[in-house]
Amino acid sequence: MTEPVAEPVKRGARRVLLGVVLPSVLVLGLIGGGAAYTAVTVGSADRTAPTEVWGPTPEPARSEDPAAALARGKAGTPLSKLLLPLPDGYAFGPDEELYGNDGELGAAAATALMKQAGEGLSGKKRRAFEKEVDKLGIQGIGVRSFADLNNDVVVTVELARMKDKKQIKNTYRLRKEVMDILEFPKGPKVKDRRNAVCYLAPENDSLDKKKRAAALEELFCFAYDSEVFVSVKAAGAKPFDKASVADLVKKQLEHIESPGEYV
């Protein structure tokens, strides 16, 4: 994700965006890639499937017991320590592909998984796409999913670490540009955080009134810290509390700054 890519996007050429920029943006793994992919599938996808939540995890009591801390999320690696612990009122959510609902991939595995997003591109574009993946210098990706059982909402948080710290900011800038160009509606603001933004998935106009009312709402938030690029995805029945998701983004950023403190 380099600076020269941004210029064609600013000229508003949708063909260039979808043919060149968008494949480059897909490299951000499970959550980031999913958000970008939604931009080109939202017009035809059926998003009426109910949210599935796998087995609620009993909410642990606050204590100094190591077992209680583990119940709020793994913290045995530097990256897992940065992931937001299970917030009060939430249980662990459904599994997210290879990550489970609380896991991570190292550099090699995360890079290989990202490159799979380039399948289907022509040979030349795929080679360019894989070079973009390599440029990121991914050191690891951690994922943790939460389920708000009272409001039927699933929130998934992804943290991606990169060798080149400039790529973290560049990734945020480019992801934001793509969402703006594709006219995703703005979501709630993340309080006191200039390096965070949220977007709503556009409604599927091809659905009839009944199906549109039953369709899930989706919210995508992106943020960055000097350590990591943060992607947060929320999906739930209409209408869910989007401000509470933005608050989780704020708490995630605060936890990255002070990972030793459970919030």
PDB file of C-alpha atoms in Angstrom:
ATOM      1  CA  MET A   1       0.000   0.000   0.000  1.00  0.00           C
ATOM      2  CA  THR A   2       2.099   2.809  -1.291  1.00  0.00           C
ATOM      3  CA  GLU A   3       1.532   6.521  -1.750  1.00  0.00           C
ATOM      4  CA  PRO A   4       1.306   6.402  -5.602  1.00  0.00           C
ATOM      5  CA  VAL A   5      -1.855   4.297  -5.336  1.00  0.00           C
ATOM      6  CA  ALA A   6      -3.749   7.131  -3.657  1.00  0.00           C
ATOM      7  CA  GLU A   7      -3.696   9.574  -6.604  1.00  0.00           C
ATOM      8  CA  PRO A   8      -5.992   7.612  -8.977  1.00  0.00           C
ATOM      9  CA  VAL A   9      -8.432   7.137  -6.099  1.00  0.00           C
ATOM     10  CA  LYS A  10      -8.677  10.882  -5.491  1.00  0.00           C
ATOM     11  CA  ARG A  11      -9.633  11.435  -9.132  1.00  0.00           C
ATOM     12  CA  GLY A  12     -12.742   9.389  -8.435  1.00  0.00           C
ATOM     13  CA  ALA A  13     -12.279   6.741 -11.130  1.00  0.00           C
ATOM     14  CA  ARG A  14     -14.419   3.843  -9.896  1.00  0.00           C
ATOM     15  CA  ARG A  15     -12.959   1.518 -12.545  1.00  0.00           C
ATOM     16  CA  VAL A  16      -9.453   2.208 -11.257  1.00  0.00           C
ATOM     17  CA  LEU A  17     -10.621   1.829  -7.671  1.00  0.00           C
ATOM     18  CA  LEU A  18     -12.199  -1.578  -8.199  1.00  0.00           C
ATOM     19  CA  GLY A  19      -9.528  -2.857 -10.565  1.00  0.00           C
ATOM     20  CA  VAL A  20      -6.369  -1.679  -8.819  1.00  0.00           C
ATOM     21  CA  VAL A  21      -6.871  -0.094  -5.425  1.00  0.00           C
ATOM     22  CA  LEU A  22      -9.456  -2.480  -4.011  1.00  0.00           C
ATOM     23  CA  PRO A  23      -7.371  -5.638  -4.551  1.00  0.00           C
ATOM     24  CA  SER A  24      -4.534  -3.907  -2.706  1.00  0.00           C
ATOM     25  CA  VAL A  25      -6.810  -3.070   0.208  1.00  0.00           C
ATOM     26  CA  LEU A  26      -7.905  -6.690   0.611  1.00  0.00           C
ATOM     27  CA  VAL A  27      -4.595  -7.642   2.185  1.00  0.00           C
ATOM     28  CA  LEU A  28      -5.616  -6.767   5.722  1.00  0.00           C
ATOM     29  CA  GLY A  29      -6.725 -10.264   6.634  1.00  0.00           C
ATOM     30  CA  LEU A  30      -9.992 -11.522   7.987  1.00  0.00           C
ATOM     31  CA  ILE A  31     -11.754  -8.425   9.232  1.00  0.00           C
ATOM     32  CA  GLY A  32     -10.127  -5.749   7.078  1.00  0.00           C
ATOM     33  CA  GLY A  33     -10.529  -7.804   3.930  1.00  0.00           C
ATOM     34  CA  GLY A  34     -14.131  -8.533   4.776  1.00  0.00           C
ATOM     35  CA  ALA A  35     -14.932  -4.865   5.109  1.00  0.00           C
ATOM     36  CA  ALA A  36     -13.427  -3.990   1.746  1.00  0.00           C
ATOM     37  CA  TYR A  37     -15.043  -6.997   0.079  1.00  0.00           C
ATOM     38  CA  THR A  38     -18.448  -5.848   1.316  1.00  0.00           C
ATOM     39  CA  ALA A  39     -18.062  -2.764  -0.850  1.00  0.00           C
ATOM     40  CA  VAL A  40     -18.412  -4.772  -4.046  1.00  0.00           C
ATOM     41  CA  THR A  41     -20.869  -7.416  -2.826  1.00  0.00           C
ATOM     42  CA  VAL A  42     -23.347  -5.412  -0.800  1.00  0.00           C
ATOM     43  CA  GLY A  43     -25.533  -4.754  -3.818  1.00  0.00           C
ATOM     44  CA  SER A  44     -26.284  -8.419  -4.397  1.00  0.00           C
ATOM     45  CA  ALA A  45     -25.554 -10.254  -1.148  1.00  0.00           C
ATOM     46  CA  ASP A  46     -28.304 -11.670   1.022  1.00  0.00           C
ATOM     47  CA  ARG A  47     -27.509 -10.409   4.527  1.00  0.00           C
ATOM     48  CA  THR A  48     -30.703 -11.701   6.144  1.00  0.00           C
ATOM     49  CA  ALA A  49     -29.054 -14.707   7.828  1.00  0.00           C
ATOM     50  CA  PRO A  50     -29.435 -14.634  11.595  1.00  0.00           C
ATOM     51  CA  THR A  51     -26.449 -13.971  13.804  1.00  0.00           C
ATOM     52  CA  GLU A  52     -25.137 -17.265  15.182  1.00  0.00           C
ATOM     53  CA  VAL A  53     -23.597 -17.244  18.615  1.00  0.00           C
ATOM     54  CA  TRP A  54     -21.688 -20.295  19.825  1.00  0.00           C
ATOM     55  CA  GLY A  55     -22.119 -21.290  23.444  1.00  0.00           C
ATOM     56  CA  PRO A  56     -22.119 -18.403  25.927  1.00  0.00           C
ATOM     57  CA  THR A  57     -19.115 -18.256  28.195  1.00  0.00           C
ATOM     58  CA  PRO A  58     -20.046 -17.544  31.826  1.00  0.00           C
ATOM     59  CA  GLU A  59     -19.047 -14.015  32.768  1.00  0.00           C
ATOM     60  CA  PRO A  60     -16.105 -14.270  35.175  1.00  0.00           C
ATOM     61  CA  ALA A  61     -16.029 -12.370  38.415  1.00  0.00           C
ATOM     62  CA  ARG A  62     -13.392  -9.682  38.697  1.00  0.00           C
ATOM     63  CA  SER A  63     -10.528 -11.053  40.754  1.00  0.00           C
ATOM     64  CA  GLU A  64      -6.810 -11.587  40.767  1.00  0.00           C
ATOM     65  CA  ASP A  65      -7.299 -15.291  40.058  1.00  0.00           C
ATOM     66  CA  PRO A  66      -5.252 -16.167  36.904  1.00  0.00           C
ATOM     67  CA  ALA A  67      -8.039 -18.478  35.768  1.00  0.00           C
ATOM     68  CA  ALA A  68     -10.496 -15.571  35.882  1.00  0.00           C
ATOM     69  CA  ALA A  69      -8.153 -13.440  33.806  1.00  0.00           C
ATOM     70  CA  LEU A  70      -7.784 -16.231  31.230  1.00  0.00           C
ATOM     71  CA  ALA A  71     -11.558 -16.415  30.922  1.00  0.00           C
ATOM     72  CA  ARG A  72     -11.430 -12.872  29.559  1.00  0.00           C
ATOM     73  CA  GLY A  73      -9.010 -13.845  26.797  1.00  0.00           C
ATOM     74  CA  LYS A  74      -5.604 -15.348  26.155  1.00  0.00           C
ATOM     75  CA  ALA A  75      -2.638 -13.221  27.170  1.00  0.00           C
ATOM     76  CA  GLY A  76       0.309 -15.530  26.652  1.00  0.00           C
ATOM     77  CA  THR A  77       1.893 -13.681  23.714  1.00  0.00           C
ATOM     78  CA  PRO A  78       2.768 -10.015  23.093  1.00  0.00           C
ATOM     79  CA  LEU A  79      -0.035  -9.716  20.503  1.00  0.00           C
ATOM     80  CA  SER A  80      -2.709 -11.488  22.540  1.00  0.00           C
ATOM     81  CA  LYS A  81      -1.934  -9.143  25.441  1.00  0.00           C
ATOM     82  CA  LEU A  82      -2.897  -6.216  23.217  1.00  0.00           C
ATOM     83  CA  LEU A  83      -6.324  -7.622  22.318  1.00  0.00           C
ATOM     84  CA  LEU A  84      -9.177  -6.150  24.339  1.00  0.00           C
ATOM     85  CA  PRO A  85     -10.175  -8.582  27.114  1.00  0.00           C
ATOM     86  CA  LEU A  86     -13.756  -9.838  27.128  1.00  0.00           C
ATOM     87  CA  PRO A  87     -15.814  -6.788  28.185  1.00  0.00           C
ATOM     88  CA  ASP A  88     -18.478  -6.973  30.869  1.00  0.00           C
ATOM     89  CA  GLY A  89     -21.824  -8.016  29.411  1.00  0.00           C
ATOM     90  CA  TYR A  90     -20.272  -9.999  26.555  1.00  0.00           C
ATOM     91  CA  ALA A  91     -19.485 -13.676  25.956  1.00  0.00           C
ATOM     92  CA  PHE A  92     -16.994 -15.037  23.454  1.00  0.00           C
ATOM     93  CA  GLY A  93     -18.470 -15.053  19.954  1.00  0.00           C
ATOM     94  CA  PRO A  94     -18.369 -17.453  16.994  1.00  0.00           C
ATOM     95  CA  ASP A  95     -15.144 -18.718  15.459  1.00  0.00           C
ATOM     96  CA  GLU A  96     -13.498 -16.633  12.737  1.00  0.00           C
ATOM     97  CA  GLU A  97     -12.006 -19.114  10.271  1.00  0.00           C
ATOM     98  CA  LEU A  98      -8.497 -20.216  11.274  1.00  0.00           C
ATOM     99  CA  TYR A  99      -8.361 -17.883  14.253  1.00  0.00           C
ATOM    100  CA  GLY A 100     -11.183 -19.340  16.331  1.00  0.00           C
ATOM    101  CA  ASN A 101     -12.840 -16.780  18.599  1.00  0.00           C
ATOM    102  CA  ASP A 102      -9.624 -15.947  20.459  1.00  0.00           C
ATOM    103  CA  GLY A 103      -6.475 -16.693  18.519  1.00  0.00           C
ATOM    104  CA  GLU A 104      -3.649 -15.424  16.361  1.00  0.00           C
ATOM    105  CA  LEU A 105      -1.492 -16.312  13.410  1.00  0.00           C
ATOM    106  CA  GLY A 106       2.231 -15.710  13.137  1.00  0.00           C
ATOM    107  CA  ALA A 107       3.914 -13.832  10.301  1.00  0.00           C
ATOM    108  CA  ALA A 108       4.166 -16.689   7.784  1.00  0.00           C
ATOM    109  CA  ALA A 109       0.658 -18.055   8.336  1.00  0.00           C
ATOM    110  CA  ALA A 110      -0.961 -14.605   8.359  1.00  0.00           C
ATOM    111  CA  THR A 111       0.840 -13.571   5.162  1.00  0.00           C
ATOM    112  CA  ALA A 112      -0.155 -16.796   3.396  1.00  0.00           C
ATOM    113  CA  LEU A 113      -3.788 -16.344   4.433  1.00  0.00           C
ATOM    114  CA  MET A 114      -3.816 -12.760   3.163  1.00  0.00           C
ATOM    115  CA  LYS A 115      -2.444 -13.822  -0.195  1.00  0.00           C
ATOM    116  CA  GLN A 116      -5.397 -16.153  -0.622  1.00  0.00           C
ATOM    117  CA  ALA A 117      -7.547 -13.029  -1.043  1.00  0.00           C
ATOM    118  CA  GLY A 118      -5.800 -12.533  -4.401  1.00  0.00           C
ATOM    119  CA  GLU A 119      -7.130 -15.773  -5.835  1.00  0.00           C
ATOM    120  CA  GLY A 120      -9.136 -15.076  -8.950  1.00  0.00           C
ATOM    121  CA  LEU A 121      -7.027 -12.111 -10.039  1.00  0.00           C
ATOM    122  CA  SER A 122      -5.177 -12.317 -13.329  1.00  0.00           C
ATOM    123  CA  GLY A 123      -1.545 -13.459 -13.149  1.00  0.00           C
ATOM    124  CA  LYS A 124      -0.095  -9.956 -13.402  1.00  0.00           C
ATOM    125  CA  LYS A 125      -2.508  -8.439 -10.893  1.00  0.00           C
ATOM    126  CA  ARG A 126      -2.065 -11.327  -8.513  1.00  0.00           C
ATOM    127  CA  ARG A 127       1.710 -10.958  -8.524  1.00  0.00           C
ATOM    128  CA  ALA A 128       1.315  -7.239  -7.845  1.00  0.00           C
ATOM    129  CA  PHE A 129      -1.183  -8.021  -5.101  1.00  0.00           C
ATOM    130  CA  GLU A 130       1.201 -10.464  -3.411  1.00  0.00           C
ATOM    131  CA  LYS A 131       3.973  -7.877  -3.530  1.00  0.00           C
ATOM    132  CA  GLU A 132       1.679  -5.472  -1.683  1.00  0.00           C
ATOM    133  CA  VAL A 133       1.121  -8.131   0.960  1.00  0.00           C
ATOM    134  CA  ASP A 134       4.864  -8.649   1.343  1.00  0.00           C
ATOM    135  CA  LYS A 135       5.465  -4.890   1.633  1.00  0.00           C
ATOM    136  CA  LEU A 136       3.284  -4.750   4.731  1.00  0.00           C
ATOM    137  CA  GLY A 137       5.740  -6.907   6.610  1.00  0.00           C
ATOM    138  CA  ILE A 138       3.018  -8.498   8.719  1.00  0.00           C
ATOM    139  CA  GLN A 139       4.412  -9.818  11.990  1.00  0.00           C
ATOM    140  CA  GLY A 140       1.184 -11.370  13.178  1.00  0.00           C
ATOM    141  CA  ILE A 141      -2.595 -11.022  13.359  1.00  0.00           C
ATOM    142  CA  GLY A 142      -4.718 -11.544  16.454  1.00  0.00           C
ATOM    143  CA  VAL A 143      -8.494 -11.941  16.462  1.00  0.00           C
ATOM    144  CA  ARG A 144     -11.018 -12.008  19.289  1.00  0.00           C
ATOM    145  CA  SER A 145     -14.809 -12.104  18.863  1.00  0.00           C
ATOM    146  CA  PHE A 146     -17.432 -11.015  21.376  1.00  0.00           C
ATOM    147  CA  ALA A 147     -21.170 -11.670  21.510  1.00  0.00           C
ATOM    148  CA  ASP A 148     -23.666  -9.359  23.172  1.00  0.00           C
ATOM    149  CA  LEU A 149     -26.274 -11.996  23.974  1.00  0.00           C
ATOM    150  CA  ASN A 150     -28.849  -9.499  25.196  1.00  0.00           C
ATOM    151  CA  ASN A 151     -28.866  -7.520  21.956  1.00  0.00           C
ATOM    152  CA  ASP A 152     -27.952 -10.223  19.414  1.00  0.00           C
ATOM    153  CA  VAL A 153     -24.770  -8.522  18.227  1.00  0.00           C
ATOM    154  CA  VAL A 154     -21.404 -10.065  17.369  1.00  0.00           C
ATOM    155  CA  VAL A 155     -18.267  -7.888  17.452  1.00  0.00           C
ATOM    156  CA  THR A 156     -14.948  -9.093  16.086  1.00  0.00           C
ATOM    157  CA  VAL A 157     -11.668  -7.294  16.738  1.00  0.00           C
ATOM    158  CA  GLU A 158      -8.541  -7.817  14.645  1.00  0.00           C
ATOM    159  CA  LEU A 159      -5.086  -6.456  15.397  1.00  0.00           C
ATOM    160  CA  ALA A 160      -2.365  -6.564  12.745  1.00  0.00           C
ATOM    161  CA  ARG A 161       1.277  -5.863  13.555  1.00  0.00           C
ATOM    162  CA  MET A 162       3.628  -4.665  10.793  1.00  0.00           C
ATOM    163  CA  LYS A 163       7.384  -4.289  10.604  1.00  0.00           C
ATOM    164  CA  ASP A 164       7.191  -0.922   8.858  1.00  0.00           C
ATOM    165  CA  LYS A 165       5.307   1.411  11.199  1.00  0.00           C
ATOM    166  CA  LYS A 166       4.546   3.805   8.330  1.00  0.00           C
ATOM    167  CA  GLN A 167       2.477   1.074   6.705  1.00  0.00           C
ATOM    168  CA  ILE A 168       0.106   1.116   9.668  1.00  0.00           C
ATOM    169  CA  LYS A 169      -0.833   4.744   9.031  1.00  0.00           C
ATOM    170  CA  ASN A 170      -0.847   4.257   5.246  1.00  0.00           C
ATOM    171  CA  THR A 171      -3.192   1.302   5.590  1.00  0.00           C
ATOM    172  CA  TYR A 172      -5.604   3.360   7.679  1.00  0.00           C
ATOM    173  CA  ARG A 173      -5.522   6.252   5.202  1.00  0.00           C
ATOM    174  CA  LEU A 174      -6.095   4.062   2.180  1.00  0.00           C
ATOM    175  CA  ARG A 175      -8.841   2.024   3.836  1.00  0.00           C
ATOM    176  CA  LYS A 176     -10.638   5.246   4.767  1.00  0.00           C
ATOM    177  CA  GLU A 177     -10.322   6.585   1.214  1.00  0.00           C
ATOM    178  CA  VAL A 178     -11.821   3.416  -0.231  1.00  0.00           C
ATOM    179  CA  MET A 179     -14.817   3.544   2.106  1.00  0.00           C
ATOM    180  CA  ASP A 180     -15.360   7.239   1.312  1.00  0.00           C
ATOM    181  CA  ILE A 181     -15.130   6.717  -2.443  1.00  0.00           C
ATOM    182  CA  LEU A 182     -17.579   3.824  -2.257  1.00  0.00           C
ATOM    183  CA  GLU A 183     -19.894   6.099  -0.250  1.00  0.00           C
ATOM    184  CA  PHE A 184     -20.260   3.961   2.847  1.00  0.00           C
ATOM    185  CA  PRO A 185     -22.343   5.999   5.336  1.00  0.00           C
ATOM    186  CA  LYS A 186     -20.361   7.345   8.287  1.00  0.00           C
ATOM    187  CA  GLY A 187     -20.924   5.584  11.591  1.00  0.00           C
ATOM    188  CA  PRO A 188     -20.586   6.886  15.152  1.00  0.00           C
ATOM    189  CA  LYS A 189     -17.467   8.761  16.179  1.00  0.00           C
ATOM    190  CA  VAL A 190     -14.906   7.193  18.470  1.00  0.00           C
ATOM    191  CA  LYS A 191     -14.661   9.680  21.315  1.00  0.00           C
ATOM    192  CA  ASP A 192     -11.375  11.549  21.692  1.00  0.00           C
ATOM    193  CA  ARG A 193      -9.698   9.508  18.924  1.00  0.00           C
ATOM    194  CA  ARG A 194      -8.650  11.216  15.691  1.00  0.00           C
ATOM    195  CA  ASN A 195      -7.037   8.038  14.400  1.00  0.00           C
ATOM    196  CA  ALA A 196     -10.280   6.037  14.334  1.00  0.00           C
ATOM    197  CA  VAL A 197     -13.324   6.013  12.051  1.00  0.00           C
ATOM    198  CA  CYS A 198     -16.488   3.925  11.665  1.00  0.00           C
ATOM    199  CA  TYR A 199     -18.682   3.182   8.635  1.00  0.00           C
ATOM    200  CA  LEU A 200     -22.054   1.513   8.132  1.00  0.00           C
ATOM    201  CA  ALA A 201     -22.614  -1.051   5.409  1.00  0.00           C
ATOM    202  CA  PRO A 202     -25.053   0.380   2.820  1.00  0.00           C
ATOM    203  CA  GLU A 203     -28.519  -1.124   2.726  1.00  0.00           C
ATOM    204  CA  ASN A 204     -29.206  -3.710   0.043  1.00  0.00           C
ATOM    205  CA  ASP A 205     -31.640  -1.938  -2.271  1.00  0.00           C
ATOM    206  CA  SER A 206     -32.348  -5.148  -4.199  1.00  0.00           C
ATOM    207  CA  LEU A 207     -34.229  -6.630  -1.215  1.00  0.00           C
ATOM    208  CA  ASP A 208     -37.960  -6.136  -0.789  1.00  0.00           C
ATOM    209  CA  LYS A 209     -39.256  -4.170   2.200  1.00  0.00           C
ATOM    210  CA  LYS A 210     -39.763  -7.229   4.408  1.00  0.00           C
ATOM    211  CA  LYS A 211     -36.317  -8.707   3.762  1.00  0.00           C
ATOM    212  CA  ARG A 212     -34.652  -5.327   4.152  1.00  0.00           C
ATOM    213  CA  ALA A 213     -36.244  -4.918   7.577  1.00  0.00           C
ATOM    214  CA  ALA A 214     -34.972  -8.373   8.589  1.00  0.00           C
ATOM    215  CA  ALA A 215     -31.442  -7.909   7.217  1.00  0.00           C
ATOM    216  CA  LEU A 216     -28.546  -7.574   9.621  1.00  0.00           C
ATOM    217  CA  GLU A 217     -26.896  -4.216  10.143  1.00  0.00           C
ATOM    218  CA  GLU A 218     -23.112  -4.076   9.848  1.00  0.00           C
ATOM    219  CA  LEU A 219     -20.621  -1.586  11.207  1.00  0.00           C
ATOM    220  CA  PHE A 220     -16.927  -1.408  10.323  1.00  0.00           C
ATOM    221  CA  CYS A 221     -14.410   0.588  12.327  1.00  0.00           C
ATOM    222  CA  PHE A 222     -10.709   1.155  11.613  1.00  0.00           C
ATOM    223  CA  ALA A 223      -8.083   2.672  13.848  1.00  0.00           C
ATOM    224  CA  TYR A 224      -4.350   2.647  14.340  1.00  0.00           C
ATOM    225  CA  ASP A 225      -1.807   2.954  17.056  1.00  0.00           C
ATOM    226  CA  SER A 226       1.956   3.083  16.752  1.00  0.00           C
ATOM    227  CA  GLU A 227       1.899  -0.643  17.559  1.00  0.00           C
ATOM    228  CA  VAL A 228      -0.915  -2.051  15.403  1.00  0.00           C
ATOM    229  CA  PHE A 229      -3.664  -1.548  12.831  1.00  0.00           C
ATOM    230  CA  VAL A 230      -7.081  -2.184  14.377  1.00  0.00           C
ATOM    231  CA  SER A 231     -10.149  -3.474  12.522  1.00  0.00           C
ATOM    232  CA  VAL A 232     -13.503  -3.949  14.249  1.00  0.00           C
ATOM    233  CA  LYS A 233     -16.579  -5.450  12.655  1.00  0.00           C
ATOM    234  CA  ALA A 234     -20.031  -5.602  14.270  1.00  0.00           C
ATOM    235  CA  ALA A 235     -23.143  -7.313  12.920  1.00  0.00           C
ATOM    236  CA  GLY A 236     -26.525  -7.597  14.522  1.00  0.00           C
ATOM    237  CA  ALA A 237     -30.278  -7.274  14.307  1.00  0.00           C
ATOM    238  CA  LYS A 238     -31.694  -3.818  13.602  1.00  0.00           C
ATOM    239  CA  PRO A 239     -31.229  -1.520  15.294  1.00  0.00           C
ATOM    240  CA  PHE A 240     -28.244  -2.308  17.489  1.00  0.00           C
ATOM    241  CA  ASP A 241     -26.328   0.152  19.626  1.00  0.00           C
ATOM    242  CA  LYS A 242     -23.550   1.331  17.320  1.00  0.00           C
ATOM    243  CA  ALA A 243     -22.247   3.859  19.826  1.00  0.00           C
ATOM    244  CA  SER A 244     -21.418   0.988  22.189  1.00  0.00           C
ATOM    245  CA  VAL A 245     -19.292  -0.584  19.438  1.00  0.00           C
ATOM    246  CA  ALA A 246     -17.453   2.709  18.922  1.00  0.00           C
ATOM    247  CA  ASP A 247     -16.845   2.691  22.671  1.00  0.00           C
ATOM    248  CA  LEU A 248     -15.294  -0.780  22.375  1.00  0.00           C
ATOM    249  CA  VAL A 249     -12.933   0.633  19.729  1.00  0.00           C
ATOM    250  CA  LYS A 250     -11.935   3.367  22.193  1.00  0.00           C
ATOM    251  CA  LYS A 251     -11.377   0.787  24.925  1.00  0.00           C
ATOM    252  CA  GLN A 252      -9.310  -1.345  22.550  1.00  0.00           C
ATOM    253  CA  LEU A 253      -7.030   1.593  21.792  1.00  0.00           C
ATOM    254  CA  GLU A 254      -6.728   2.390  25.489  1.00  0.00           C
ATOM    255  CA  HIS A 255      -5.850  -1.231  26.193  1.00  0.00           C
ATOM    256  CA  ILE A 256      -3.081  -1.148  23.564  1.00  0.00           C
ATOM    257  CA  GLU A 257      -1.624   1.837  25.418  1.00  0.00           C
ATOM    258  CA  SER A 258      -1.894   0.050  28.788  1.00  0.00           C
ATOM    259  CA  PRO A 259      -2.084  -3.698  28.089  1.00  0.00           C
ATOM    260  CA  GLY A 260      -1.427  -4.644  31.688  1.00  0.00           C
ATOM    261  CA  GLU A 261      -4.746  -3.229  32.843  1.00  0.00           C
ATOM    262  CA  TYR A 262      -7.994  -5.082  32.246  1.00  0.00           C
ATOM    263  CA  VAL A 263     -10.780  -2.644  31.409  1.00  0.00           C
TER     264      VAL A 263
END
